[in-house]
Amino acid sequence: MLLLALFYGLFVLPSAVLAAFGYKDDGSNYVIDNGSNLVIKVGKSTGDITSMNYSGSEYNGYGGKNTQVESGLGASTVTIEQFSSPGYVIKVTVVHGTLVHYIIVRYKNDNVYLFTNKADASFRVQRYIVRFPSGIFSDTKDAAYSDYYPATCNYIEETDVCVSSDGMSWAKHYQGYNYGRTMDYDYVGMSNSEVGMWMIRSNHEKASGGPFFRSLVRRGSNDGCDLYDIYYYNMGHTDPERFGLQGPSVLSFTNGEAPNSNLFARKADWGWFDTLGIKGWVPASGRGAAAGVGLANMKSGFDYTVTLTNSDAQYWGAAAAGTGAWSIANALPGTYTVTVYKGELAVGTSTVEITAGGKAALHTITCVDPSDAAAIWRIGEWDGTPAGFLNFESKPYKPTYMHPSDARLSAWDAPNFIVGTTNTADFPAYIFQDINNGHIIYFKLSAAQLAAGHTVRIGITEAYINGRPQITVNGWTSKIPAATNQAKTRSLTVGTYRGNNVMLTYDVPASAWTQSTSEWQVLTINVVTGSTGSGYLSGAISIDCVDLI
């Protein structure tokens, strides 16, 4: 009898354990229970997540808005499947024209795995948005919540940047305090002592902007709150929109603690997706790797990053301090441009061919660094960022989570710069045509230096509405340089200095110098543009470095 009971138990136990796991159709939604703490509903006509119930509490939506691709796909074909191998999994497939979206739930995992395969530009999709009611998490009025709009706030730019009565600015774009660049974070979210809601970003192989991209990832207000994973958002950059499968992004629920690090894109094992019929999914066996033995001409005190890019995918990895050795795995097959960055400044390039199952090896790449040129004087460092300049004195950089008009920032119209006397931190990181144009640099030259012409180099990291610097030296005026290739979006006012790094050079003839070793040479930087803007939306540039060689 005991043997019979044991035999019966072996076959009945799995059914009992899985009793709660599964889905049902309530007429309007597929109701999916993960067999643990999470029950979600997916709209049968739209593919929106219309309910997220974790441990008995509802966390989805506000103001009639759901958790969804962008602002919702609208009428779509929605189907559901349940798998028992390689594990107990439920997959919802949402088809909207050429776009295919997947929502996946796994047994006993309090996570929702999200994929979106955008085949072309026929439908505008920039992000996946998790929406939940306000009042669940803290909305403390401080830098950590610079993306949370206060109830009373004066909108000063579009309808997404506002300033409160104390001069503090707020916007969904202002993420620099918490998250920073894409490479700096694995997840975003909010938590309290009972629940954590986290959006774990995908590997962004089909996204744009690269490792240094800064963008909105979170938003809050008294109306409701959002978490984002960005698919394509061209703020501040000119990268191509990439098509194909994005994901997985992982919506993870916890009891308040941080999400499981094994879900992070840089370390996750996603092999269990291989047999689920996800359009565009490429398993590990269909991917390859590249590695470099090292970098030459590295500079002490700087981080180096290596990227692989083509029109179909992007990847990045850190180069080892000292040697510059690097390795990037799980890349889609193809030919890639290899770019080496010192800080955020491109200093080396190569190409590599990645094949499925292969590992391409690259020889040492020698960095070509503008700081190698002997300078008469130099303000800042050639690193592709405004680090060290006014309002960028320390991390996290204030302008990445504040509007340039924020009362917490130092005035941009700083005193004139005297080479050898003024600190780099007193040179403005941003120069706006209407705010602090005509910034002056005073310097002296030796007799030998006065006898020759020299070159002024100005590195910029971003330019708004075709702003570019024209210089005057004493009575000599340079030509106006051509506009640089930058994004057509707002940038410096929405938390990013990151555009396309450009070095502009100005050959100053010897005749321009005041012929005295004791008198000051006067260099003036003026931002010019043929476009129209005013205030902090006038023509502007972000400075990387200025020197005279």
Coordinates of C-alpha atoms in Angstrom, one line a residue:
M1 CA 0.0 0.0 0.0
L2 CA 2.9 2.4 0.8
L3 CA 4.5 1.6 -2.6
L4 CA 1.2 2.4 -4.3
A5 CA 0.9 5.7 -2.5
L6 CA 4.4 6.6 -3.4
F7 CA 3.8 5.7 -7.0
Y8 CA 0.6 7.7 -7.1
G9 CA 2.4 10.7 -5.5
L10 CA 5.1 10.8 -8.2
F11 CA 2.5 11.3 -10.9
V12 CA 0.1 13.6 -9.0
L13 CA 2.7 16.0 -7.4
P14 CA 3.6 17.9 -10.6
S15 CA -0.1 18.6 -11.3
A16 CA -0.5 19.9 -7.7
V17 CA 2.6 22.0 -7.9
L18 CA 1.5 23.5 -11.2
A19 CA -2.1 24.0 -10.2
A20 CA -1.9 27.8 -10.2
F21 CA 0.4 28.1 -13.3
G22 CA -1.3 28.6 -16.6
Y23 CA -3.7 30.9 -18.3
K24 CA -7.4 31.5 -18.9
D25 CA -9.5 33.6 -21.2
D26 CA -11.8 36.0 -19.5
G27 CA -13.3 37.2 -22.8
S28 CA -11.2 40.4 -23.1
N29 CA -7.9 39.3 -21.8
Y30 CA -5.6 36.3 -21.4
V31 CA -5.1 36.0 -17.6
I32 CA -1.6 34.5 -17.0
D33 CA -0.6 33.1 -13.6
N34 CA 3.0 32.3 -13.0
G35 CA 2.3 30.0 -10.2
S36 CA 4.0 32.2 -7.7
N37 CA 3.3 35.9 -6.9
L38 CA 2.5 37.4 -10.3
V39 CA -0.7 37.4 -12.4
I40 CA -0.9 39.5 -15.5
K41 CA -3.6 40.2 -18.0
V42 CA -2.9 40.7 -21.7
G43 CA -5.5 42.4 -23.9
K44 CA -6.7 40.0 -26.6
S45 CA -7.2 42.7 -29.2
T46 CA -4.2 44.9 -28.5
G47 CA -1.4 43.0 -26.8
D48 CA -1.3 45.6 -24.0
I49 CA -0.6 44.4 -20.5
T50 CA -3.9 45.5 -18.8
S51 CA -3.2 44.3 -15.3
M52 CA -0.1 43.4 -13.2
N53 CA -1.0 41.9 -9.9
Y54 CA 1.9 41.1 -7.6
S55 CA 1.3 39.5 -4.2
G56 CA -2.3 40.5 -4.3
S57 CA -1.8 44.2 -5.2
E58 CA -2.5 45.8 -8.6
Y59 CA 0.4 47.8 -10.1
N60 CA -0.6 48.5 -13.7
G61 CA -1.5 51.6 -15.5
Y62 CA -3.0 55.1 -14.9
G63 CA -5.4 57.4 -16.6
G64 CA -6.6 54.7 -19.0
K65 CA -3.0 54.0 -20.1
N66 CA -1.6 50.5 -19.9
T67 CA 1.8 48.8 -20.0
Q68 CA 2.6 48.6 -23.7
V69 CA 4.8 49.1 -26.7
E70 CA 5.2 52.8 -27.1
S71 CA 1.7 54.3 -26.7
G72 CA 0.0 51.1 -27.7
L73 CA -0.1 49.2 -30.9
G74 CA -3.8 49.3 -31.3
A75 CA -5.8 46.6 -33.1
S76 CA -3.5 43.5 -33.3
T77 CA -3.7 39.7 -33.7
V78 CA -3.0 38.2 -30.3
T79 CA -2.4 34.5 -29.7
I80 CA -1.1 32.5 -26.7
E81 CA 0.8 29.2 -26.3
Q82 CA 1.9 27.2 -23.3
F83 CA 5.2 25.1 -23.3
S84 CA 6.4 22.4 -21.1
S85 CA 9.9 22.2 -22.5
P86 CA 12.6 23.4 -21.8
G87 CA 10.5 24.6 -18.9
Y88 CA 7.0 25.7 -18.1
V89 CA 6.5 28.8 -20.2
I90 CA 3.6 30.9 -21.6
K91 CA 4.2 33.0 -24.7
V92 CA 1.9 35.6 -26.0
T93 CA 2.5 36.7 -29.6
V94 CA 1.2 40.1 -30.8
V95 CA 1.2 40.8 -34.5
H96 CA 0.7 44.4 -35.8
G97 CA 1.5 44.7 -39.5
T98 CA 5.2 43.9 -39.9
L99 CA 5.8 44.2 -36.2
V100 CA 5.8 41.2 -33.9
H101 CA 5.8 41.6 -30.1
Y102 CA 6.2 38.8 -27.5
I103 CA 5.2 38.7 -23.8
I104 CA 6.7 35.6 -22.0
V105 CA 6.0 34.4 -18.5
R106 CA 7.9 31.5 -16.9
Y107 CA 6.8 29.3 -14.0
K108 CA 7.7 30.6 -10.6
N109 CA 9.6 33.6 -12.1
D110 CA 8.2 36.9 -11.0
N111 CA 9.3 38.4 -14.3
V112 CA 7.8 39.3 -17.6
Y113 CA 10.1 38.9 -20.6
L114 CA 9.5 41.3 -23.5
F115 CA 10.6 41.2 -27.1
T116 CA 9.7 43.4 -30.1
N117 CA 10.7 42.6 -33.6
K118 CA 10.3 45.7 -35.8
A119 CA 11.0 44.8 -39.4
D120 CA 10.8 48.3 -40.9
A121 CA 9.8 51.9 -40.3
S122 CA 6.1 51.3 -41.1
F123 CA 5.2 51.8 -37.5
R124 CA 6.8 54.2 -35.0
V125 CA 8.2 52.4 -32.1
Q126 CA 10.9 53.9 -29.8
R127 CA 10.5 52.2 -26.5
Y128 CA 8.6 49.8 -24.2
I129 CA 6.7 51.6 -21.4
V130 CA 5.8 50.1 -18.1
R131 CA 3.1 52.3 -16.5
F132 CA 2.0 52.2 -12.9
P133 CA 0.0 54.4 -10.5
S134 CA 1.6 57.2 -8.5
G135 CA 1.8 57.1 -4.8
I136 CA 3.3 53.7 -4.6
F137 CA 6.9 54.9 -4.3
S138 CA 8.6 57.9 -2.7
D139 CA 8.6 61.1 -4.7
T140 CA 11.1 63.0 -2.5
K141 CA 11.9 66.4 -4.0
D142 CA 15.6 65.9 -4.5
A143 CA 18.2 65.0 -7.2
A144 CA 17.4 61.3 -7.0
Y145 CA 13.9 62.2 -8.3
S146 CA 14.8 64.8 -10.9
D147 CA 12.6 62.8 -13.3
Y148 CA 9.5 63.2 -11.0
Y149 CA 7.4 66.2 -11.9
P150 CA 6.1 68.2 -8.9
A151 CA 2.4 69.0 -8.6
T152 CA 3.2 72.7 -8.9
C153 CA 5.7 73.4 -11.6
N154 CA 6.2 76.0 -14.4
Y155 CA 6.9 74.4 -17.8
I156 CA 9.7 76.3 -19.5
E157 CA 10.5 74.1 -22.5
E158 CA 8.1 72.1 -24.6
T159 CA 5.8 70.2 -22.2
D160 CA 8.4 68.1 -20.6
V161 CA 10.8 70.4 -18.7
C162 CA 9.6 72.4 -15.8
V163 CA 11.0 74.6 -13.0
S164 CA 9.6 74.8 -9.4
S165 CA 9.4 78.0 -7.4
D166 CA 12.8 77.2 -5.8
G167 CA 14.5 77.2 -9.2
M168 CA 15.0 73.4 -9.4
S169 CA 14.3 71.8 -12.7
W170 CA 12.5 68.6 -13.4
A171 CA 12.1 66.4 -16.5
K172 CA 11.8 62.8 -17.6
H173 CA 15.0 63.3 -19.4
Y174 CA 17.0 64.1 -16.3
Q175 CA 18.6 60.6 -15.5
G176 CA 22.2 61.5 -14.8
Y177 CA 22.0 61.4 -11.0
N178 CA 20.7 57.8 -10.9
Y179 CA 21.6 56.1 -14.1
G180 CA 23.8 58.0 -16.6
R181 CA 24.9 56.4 -19.8
T182 CA 23.5 53.1 -21.2
M183 CA 26.7 51.3 -20.3
D184 CA 26.5 52.5 -16.7
Y185 CA 23.2 50.8 -15.7
D186 CA 21.7 47.3 -16.0
Y187 CA 18.2 48.2 -14.8
V188 CA 16.0 51.1 -13.7
G189 CA 13.0 51.3 -11.4
M190 CA 11.6 52.1 -8.0
S191 CA 11.1 50.2 -4.8
N192 CA 9.8 50.4 -1.3
S193 CA 9.8 48.0 1.7
E194 CA 7.1 45.8 0.0
V195 CA 7.7 45.8 -3.7
G196 CA 10.3 46.6 -6.3
M197 CA 9.4 47.2 -9.9
W198 CA 12.4 47.1 -12.2
M199 CA 13.0 47.3 -16.0
I200 CA 16.1 45.4 -16.8
R201 CA 17.4 46.7 -20.1
S202 CA 18.1 44.5 -23.1
N203 CA 21.6 44.2 -24.5
H204 CA 20.6 47.0 -26.9
E205 CA 22.2 45.2 -29.9
K206 CA 19.4 46.6 -32.1
A207 CA 19.1 49.9 -30.4
S208 CA 21.1 53.0 -31.3
G209 CA 23.4 55.5 -29.6
G210 CA 26.1 53.2 -28.3
P211 CA 27.5 52.8 -24.8
F212 CA 27.6 56.6 -24.0
F213 CA 23.9 57.3 -24.9
R214 CA 21.9 59.2 -22.4
S215 CA 18.2 59.1 -22.6
L216 CA 14.9 59.0 -20.6
V217 CA 14.6 55.8 -18.7
R218 CA 12.0 56.7 -16.0
R219 CA 9.3 59.3 -15.4
G220 CA 7.0 60.1 -12.5
S221 CA 4.2 62.6 -11.6
N222 CA 1.1 62.8 -9.5
D223 CA -0.7 61.3 -12.5
G224 CA 1.4 58.1 -12.8
C225 CA 4.8 56.7 -13.4
D226 CA 6.7 55.1 -16.2
L227 CA 9.7 52.9 -16.7
Y228 CA 11.3 52.6 -20.2
D229 CA 13.5 50.4 -22.3
I230 CA 14.6 52.4 -25.3
Y231 CA 14.5 50.8 -28.7
Y232 CA 15.3 53.8 -30.8
Y233 CA 15.3 57.4 -29.5
N234 CA 17.5 59.8 -31.5
M235 CA 18.0 62.3 -28.8
G236 CA 21.4 63.9 -29.3
H237 CA 22.8 61.3 -31.8
T238 CA 22.8 60.5 -35.4
D239 CA 23.1 56.7 -35.3
P240 CA 20.9 54.7 -37.7
E241 CA 17.7 53.1 -36.6
R242 CA 18.2 49.4 -36.5
F243 CA 15.6 46.9 -37.3
G244 CA 15.0 43.3 -36.1
L245 CA 14.5 41.7 -32.7
Q246 CA 14.9 43.8 -29.6
G247 CA 15.1 42.0 -26.3
P248 CA 14.6 40.6 -23.9
S249 CA 13.7 43.5 -21.8
V250 CA 12.7 42.1 -18.4
L251 CA 10.0 43.6 -16.1
S252 CA 11.0 42.2 -12.8
F253 CA 9.0 42.3 -9.5
T254 CA 10.7 41.8 -6.1
N255 CA 9.8 42.3 -2.5
G256 CA 11.7 45.5 -2.5
E257 CA 15.2 44.2 -3.1
A258 CA 17.2 44.8 -6.3
P259 CA 16.5 42.4 -9.2
N260 CA 18.5 39.2 -9.7
S261 CA 21.8 40.1 -11.4
N262 CA 21.6 36.9 -13.4
L263 CA 18.9 38.7 -15.5
F264 CA 21.3 41.4 -16.5
A265 CA 22.0 41.5 -20.3
R266 CA 25.7 41.3 -19.8
K267 CA 25.6 38.0 -17.9
A268 CA 22.3 36.3 -18.6
D269 CA 22.0 32.8 -20.1
W270 CA 19.0 33.0 -22.4
G271 CA 19.3 29.5 -23.9
W272 CA 15.8 28.7 -22.8
F273 CA 14.4 31.0 -25.4
D274 CA 16.0 28.9 -28.2
T275 CA 13.0 26.7 -28.9
L276 CA 10.1 29.1 -28.3
G277 CA 9.7 30.2 -31.9
I278 CA 10.6 33.8 -31.4
K279 CA 11.0 35.5 -34.8
G280 CA 14.5 36.8 -35.2
W281 CA 16.0 35.1 -32.2
V282 CA 19.6 34.0 -32.7
P283 CA 20.9 31.4 -30.2
A284 CA 24.4 31.5 -28.8
S285 CA 25.5 28.9 -31.3
G286 CA 24.6 31.3 -34.1
R287 CA 26.7 34.1 -32.6
G288 CA 30.4 34.8 -32.5
A289 CA 33.0 36.9 -30.6
A290 CA 35.9 39.2 -31.1
A291 CA 38.9 39.9 -28.9
G292 CA 41.9 42.2 -29.1
V293 CA 45.3 41.6 -27.6
G294 CA 45.6 45.2 -26.5
L295 CA 45.9 48.9 -27.2
A296 CA 49.0 51.0 -27.6
N297 CA 49.4 54.6 -26.5
M298 CA 46.9 54.5 -23.7
K299 CA 46.9 57.4 -21.2
S300 CA 46.9 56.9 -17.5
G301 CA 43.7 58.0 -15.6
F302 CA 41.3 57.3 -18.5
D303 CA 38.9 54.4 -19.1
Y304 CA 38.9 52.9 -22.6
T305 CA 36.0 51.3 -24.3
V306 CA 35.8 49.3 -27.5
T307 CA 32.7 49.1 -29.7
L308 CA 31.6 47.0 -32.6
T309 CA 29.0 48.7 -34.9
N310 CA 27.4 48.2 -38.3
S311 CA 24.0 49.1 -39.6
D312 CA 22.4 46.0 -38.0
A313 CA 23.9 45.8 -34.5
Q314 CA 26.0 47.4 -31.9
Y315 CA 28.1 46.0 -29.0
W316 CA 30.7 47.3 -26.5
G317 CA 33.1 46.2 -23.8
A318 CA 35.7 47.7 -21.5
A319 CA 39.4 47.5 -22.3
A320 CA 41.7 46.3 -19.5
A321 CA 43.6 48.9 -17.7
G322 CA 47.3 48.9 -18.6
T323 CA 47.2 46.5 -21.5
G324 CA 44.0 47.4 -23.3
A325 CA 43.0 43.8 -23.9
W326 CA 39.3 43.4 -24.7
S327 CA 36.7 40.9 -25.6
I328 CA 33.1 41.1 -26.9
A329 CA 31.0 37.9 -27.0
N330 CA 27.6 36.9 -28.3
A331 CA 27.6 39.2 -31.4
L332 CA 25.6 38.6 -34.5
P333 CA 27.6 37.5 -37.5
G334 CA 28.8 40.3 -39.8
T335 CA 31.5 42.9 -40.6
Y336 CA 31.9 45.5 -37.9
T337 CA 33.7 48.7 -37.5
V338 CA 35.9 48.5 -34.3
T339 CA 36.2 51.8 -32.5
V340 CA 38.4 52.5 -29.5
Y341 CA 37.3 55.3 -27.1
K342 CA 39.4 57.1 -24.6
G343 CA 36.7 58.3 -22.3
E344 CA 34.1 59.1 -24.9
L345 CA 36.6 60.3 -27.6
A346 CA 37.3 58.0 -30.6
V347 CA 41.0 57.4 -30.8
G348 CA 41.4 54.2 -32.8
T349 CA 39.5 52.2 -35.5
S350 CA 39.7 48.8 -37.2
T351 CA 37.4 46.3 -38.8
V352 CA 36.5 42.7 -37.8
E353 CA 34.5 39.9 -39.4
I354 CA 32.5 37.9 -36.9
T355 CA 31.2 34.4 -37.8
A356 CA 28.8 32.0 -36.1
G357 CA 30.7 30.0 -33.5
G358 CA 34.0 31.8 -34.2
K359 CA 36.2 34.1 -32.3
A360 CA 38.0 36.8 -34.3
A361 CA 41.4 38.0 -33.0
L362 CA 42.7 41.5 -33.5
H363 CA 46.3 42.7 -33.2
T364 CA 47.1 45.7 -31.1
I365 CA 45.4 48.9 -32.1
T366 CA 47.4 52.1 -31.7
C367 CA 45.4 55.0 -30.3
V368 CA 45.8 58.4 -32.1
D369 CA 45.4 60.9 -29.3
P370 CA 45.1 64.6 -29.9
S371 CA 46.8 65.2 -26.5
D372 CA 50.0 63.9 -28.0
A373 CA 50.5 67.2 -29.8
A374 CA 52.7 69.5 -27.8
A375 CA 50.5 72.4 -26.7
I376 CA 51.5 76.0 -25.8
W377 CA 48.4 75.8 -23.5
R378 CA 45.5 73.5 -23.1
I379 CA 42.2 73.9 -21.3
G380 CA 40.5 70.6 -20.4
E381 CA 41.4 67.1 -21.5
W382 CA 40.8 65.4 -24.9
D383 CA 38.4 62.8 -23.6
G384 CA 35.2 63.4 -25.6
T385 CA 33.3 65.0 -22.6
P386 CA 33.1 68.4 -20.8
A387 CA 34.5 66.8 -17.7
G388 CA 36.3 69.3 -15.4
F389 CA 34.7 72.4 -16.9
L390 CA 32.2 74.7 -15.2
N391 CA 29.2 72.7 -13.9
F392 CA 31.0 69.5 -14.8
E393 CA 33.5 69.5 -12.0
S394 CA 32.4 66.2 -10.5
K395 CA 30.2 63.2 -11.1
P396 CA 27.4 62.8 -11.5
Y397 CA 27.5 65.8 -13.8
K398 CA 24.8 68.3 -12.8
P399 CA 23.7 69.2 -16.4
T400 CA 22.7 65.6 -17.0
Y401 CA 20.0 65.9 -14.4
M402 CA 19.3 69.7 -14.4
H403 CA 18.2 72.2 -17.0
P404 CA 21.0 74.7 -17.8
S405 CA 18.9 77.4 -16.1
D406 CA 18.6 75.4 -12.8
A407 CA 19.4 77.5 -9.7
R408 CA 21.8 74.9 -8.4
L409 CA 24.2 75.5 -11.3
S410 CA 26.9 78.2 -11.5
A411 CA 26.2 81.0 -13.9
W412 CA 27.4 80.0 -17.4
D413 CA 28.6 83.6 -18.1
A414 CA 31.8 83.0 -16.2
P415 CA 34.7 85.5 -16.0
N416 CA 37.2 85.6 -18.8
F417 CA 39.8 82.8 -18.7
I418 CA 43.5 83.7 -18.0
V419 CA 45.9 80.9 -19.1
G420 CA 48.1 80.0 -16.2
T421 CA 45.8 81.6 -13.6
T422 CA 42.2 80.5 -14.1
N423 CA 41.1 77.0 -13.1
T424 CA 39.7 74.7 -15.8
A425 CA 36.5 74.4 -13.6
D426 CA 35.9 78.1 -14.3
F427 CA 35.7 77.6 -18.1
P428 CA 32.1 77.1 -19.3
A429 CA 31.3 73.6 -20.5
Y430 CA 28.5 75.0 -22.6
I431 CA 28.5 78.2 -24.7
F432 CA 25.0 79.4 -25.7
Q433 CA 24.6 82.2 -28.3
D434 CA 22.2 84.1 -26.1
I435 CA 23.6 83.3 -22.7
N436 CA 27.4 83.4 -22.5
N437 CA 28.7 84.0 -26.0
G438 CA 31.9 85.8 -26.6
H439 CA 34.0 84.0 -24.0
I440 CA 37.5 85.4 -23.8
I441 CA 40.8 83.6 -23.2
Y442 CA 43.9 85.7 -22.3
F443 CA 47.4 84.2 -22.9
K444 CA 51.0 85.3 -23.5
L445 CA 53.5 84.1 -26.1
S446 CA 57.3 83.9 -26.0
A447 CA 59.4 85.7 -28.6
A448 CA 59.9 82.4 -30.5
Q449 CA 56.2 81.7 -30.4
L450 CA 55.3 85.2 -31.7
A451 CA 57.4 84.6 -34.8
A452 CA 55.2 81.8 -36.1
G453 CA 51.6 81.0 -36.8
H454 CA 49.8 78.5 -34.5
T455 CA 46.7 76.4 -34.5
V456 CA 43.7 76.8 -32.2
R457 CA 41.9 73.5 -31.7
I458 CA 38.4 73.4 -30.2
G459 CA 36.8 70.0 -29.5
I460 CA 33.0 69.9 -29.2
T461 CA 30.9 67.0 -28.0
E462 CA 27.6 68.4 -29.2
A463 CA 26.1 71.3 -31.1
Y464 CA 22.6 72.6 -31.0
I465 CA 20.8 74.0 -34.1
N466 CA 24.1 74.1 -36.1
G467 CA 26.0 76.1 -33.5
R468 CA 29.7 76.2 -34.1
P469 CA 32.5 78.4 -32.8
Q470 CA 34.1 81.2 -34.8
I471 CA 37.1 82.8 -33.2
T472 CA 38.9 86.1 -33.1
V473 CA 42.4 86.7 -32.0
N474 CA 43.2 90.3 -31.3
G475 CA 42.1 91.9 -34.6
W476 CA 42.1 88.7 -36.7
T477 CA 38.8 86.8 -37.3
S478 CA 38.6 83.2 -38.5
K479 CA 36.2 82.0 -41.2
I480 CA 33.0 80.5 -40.0
P481 CA 33.4 76.7 -40.0
A482 CA 30.8 74.5 -41.7
A483 CA 28.1 73.1 -39.4
T484 CA 29.0 69.8 -37.8
N485 CA 26.9 66.6 -38.2
Q486 CA 24.7 66.5 -35.1
A487 CA 21.2 65.4 -34.2
K488 CA 18.2 67.6 -35.0
T489 CA 16.8 67.1 -31.5
R490 CA 17.2 69.0 -28.3
S491 CA 20.3 68.0 -26.4
L492 CA 22.0 70.3 -23.9
T493 CA 18.7 71.2 -22.3
V494 CA 17.5 67.6 -21.9
G495 CA 20.4 66.1 -20.0
T496 CA 22.9 65.1 -22.7
Y497 CA 26.1 66.6 -23.9
R498 CA 26.7 63.5 -26.1
G499 CA 26.5 64.1 -29.8
N500 CA 29.3 63.6 -32.4
N501 CA 32.7 64.6 -31.2
V502 CA 34.4 67.0 -33.6
M503 CA 37.7 68.8 -33.5
L504 CA 37.6 72.2 -35.2
T505 CA 40.9 73.8 -36.2
Y506 CA 41.8 77.4 -36.8
D507 CA 45.2 78.3 -38.3
V508 CA 46.1 81.7 -36.8
P509 CA 48.8 83.6 -38.8
A510 CA 51.8 85.1 -37.0
S511 CA 50.5 88.5 -38.1
A512 CA 47.6 88.1 -35.8
W513 CA 49.7 88.2 -32.6
T514 CA 50.3 91.3 -30.6
Q515 CA 54.1 91.5 -31.0
S516 CA 55.0 91.7 -27.3
T517 CA 55.9 89.0 -24.8
S518 CA 54.5 91.1 -22.0
E519 CA 51.1 91.9 -23.5
W520 CA 48.1 89.6 -23.5
Q521 CA 46.8 87.9 -26.6
V522 CA 43.0 88.0 -26.7
L523 CA 41.1 85.0 -28.1
T524 CA 37.3 85.2 -28.2
I525 CA 35.0 82.3 -28.9
N526 CA 31.7 83.2 -30.5
V527 CA 29.0 80.6 -31.3
V528 CA 27.4 81.3 -34.6
T529 CA 24.5 79.7 -36.4
G530 CA 22.2 80.3 -39.3
S531 CA 19.3 78.8 -37.4
T532 CA 16.8 80.6 -35.1
G533 CA 16.6 80.0 -31.4
S534 CA 16.6 81.9 -28.1
G535 CA 17.8 81.6 -24.6
Y536 CA 19.0 78.1 -23.8
L537 CA 17.6 77.0 -27.1
S538 CA 19.8 79.4 -29.1
G539 CA 22.8 78.0 -31.0
A540 CA 25.1 76.3 -28.6
I541 CA 28.1 74.0 -28.2
S542 CA 29.5 71.6 -25.6
I543 CA 33.2 71.8 -25.1
D544 CA 35.6 68.9 -24.9
C545 CA 38.9 70.7 -25.0
V546 CA 40.5 73.9 -26.2
D547 CA 44.2 74.3 -26.9
L548 CA 46.9 76.2 -28.9
I549 CA 49.6 74.1 -30.7

